[in-house]
Amino acid sequence: MPLALLALAIGAFGIGTTEFIPTGLLPEVADTYSVSIPTAGYVLSVYALGVVVGGPLLAVLGIRVPRKRMLLSLMGVFIAGNLLSAVAPSFGVMLAGRVVAAFAHGAFFGIGAVVAADLVAPRKRAAAIATMFTGLTAANVVGVPAGTWLGHAFGWRTTFAVVAALGAVALAGIAALVPAHAGAPEGGEAARDTRLRPEFEALRNVQVWLAMGMTVLGFGGVFAAISYVAPMMTDVAGYSEGAVTWLLMLFGVGLFAGNLVGGRFADRALMPNLYVSLTGLAASLALFTATAHHKALAAVTLMLIGAFGFATVPSLQKRVMDQAAGAPTLASSGNIAAFNLGNALATWLGGVVIAGGLGYTSPNWVGALMALAALALAVLSARLERRSGGRTAARRGRAVASGTGTTPVPAAPAVSAGASGRVPEGARDLEGHARQR
């Protein structure tokens, strides 16, 4: 894998860290601004909203900008947002900083995935996307726990300042390592269609929307359970509150492993990989309802949910880009927004069933049903694709049947003259034989 992917992964690590770091620092943020913890939770919800809105918006606004330059600009926005959060004198300014940082999130992953795929051979594109997303999974294993410790030891503002510094490292790496032509079509940036129309026309493909639907429902199913994992582990499994941190790290290990394995298998058989991952995710979430009552089994199941859940990510991102081939920027960024939309939907549905008195394990059933719905969309998508391919083959068959009834003879290959300006004699014989036929 090219070294440039490391720079993209560092950017992904910083973004993943800043997305989830407030979960461990909400009490400190609430105390600083004299607001309640539920109000302080807005720093998470406005970030998710910023990703949903900002990713596609910045992708559209930057369509005429070369992709490397766009990535550098997005990291600049990310750094500015985190610095604003670090020095915010009021809660409103803090929320503004979160929104600014979130705007960079969706577009960075969307455009970064296009660039990552372009850095390698076609047969390794899903693995390249997975390598970039390794930074996001590593953030859950290392970045969030380390940032939480740093915030408790030196104040939460220090954590956001350090994340901004990570963004500066990523910016320098992208500037130094990512080729200027990365993500450009054949013929360079000058050959890229910088009109908006092709990007929106790509969204007319029903397969793009089916893939985004799988993203909303599939990875959303993961968040139905994870959003309420703390009360599940303490009140149901019997863990102490302090154990939740290492349990989330274990979940992050599952994300990391699922990402790498999913990326490798997506390059070999994308749709079968989705079938297996979504089936395993639905089964793990349903099983979690029972295993959540047993400490060891709960920990193992938590890791499996992370592994099966993130194994879908490289496949879904590549699926969207493949179906929007020629104009993948908006669709790719839109799929990142779909992840966050699914997270928000699943968290809300999980809260609804808990509030309905169904218990802390009930969100697992919500997640399992969402994963099964994503699997149904995957099956539908494959069936429509096969039917479309069958119709194309039938049209070709009718075109041949309506002709002379004979198989046309292909034209003789063009032969270029050598340095002497003469066509080789063997080539002339081949050309004449083809004309006689």
Short mmCIF file of N, CA and C in Angstrom, two decimals, residues 397-409:
data_model
loop_
_atom_site.label_atom_id
_atom_site.label_comp_id
_atom_site.label_asym_id
_atom_site.label_seq_id
_atom_site.Cartn_x
_atom_site.Cartn_y
_atom_site.Cartn_z
N GLY A 397 -28.68 -9.73 -28.09
CA GLY A 397 -29.08 -10.90 -28.87
C GLY A 397 -30.07 -10.54 -29.95
N ARG A 398 -31.04 -9.67 -29.65
CA ARG A 398 -32.02 -9.25 -30.66
C ARG A 398 -31.35 -8.45 -31.76
N ALA A 399 -30.35 -7.64 -31.40
CA ALA A 399 -29.65 -6.85 -32.41
C ALA A 399 -28.92 -7.75 -33.39
N VAL A 400 -28.31 -8.83 -32.89
CA VAL A 400 -27.62 -9.77 -33.77
C VAL A 400 -28.61 -10.51 -34.65
N ALA A 401 -29.75 -10.93 -34.06
CA ALA A 401 -30.76 -11.69 -34.80
C ALA A 401 -31.37 -10.86 -35.91
N SER A 402 -31.47 -9.56 -35.74
CA SER A 402 -32.08 -8.72 -36.76
C SER A 402 -31.13 -8.38 -37.89
N GLY A 403 -29.89 -8.82 -37.81
CA GLY A 403 -28.92 -8.56 -38.87
C GLY A 403 -28.95 -9.62 -39.94
N THR A 404 -27.79 -9.92 -40.52
CA THR A 404 -27.71 -10.86 -41.64
C THR A 404 -27.72 -12.30 -41.18
N GLY A 405 -27.64 -12.51 -39.87
CA GLY A 405 -27.62 -13.87 -39.35
C GLY A 405 -26.24 -14.47 -39.28
N THR A 406 -25.24 -13.73 -39.68
CA THR A 406 -23.87 -14.21 -39.63
C THR A 406 -23.09 -13.38 -38.63
N THR A 407 -22.09 -13.97 -38.07
CA THR A 407 -21.26 -13.26 -37.10
C THR A 407 -20.32 -12.33 -37.84
N PRO A 408 -20.35 -11.06 -37.55
CA PRO A 408 -19.46 -10.13 -38.25
C PRO A 408 -18.00 -10.43 -37.97
N VAL A 409 -17.21 -10.24 -39.02
CA VAL A 409 -15.77 -10.46 -38.88
C VAL A 409 -15.14 -9.22 -38.33
#
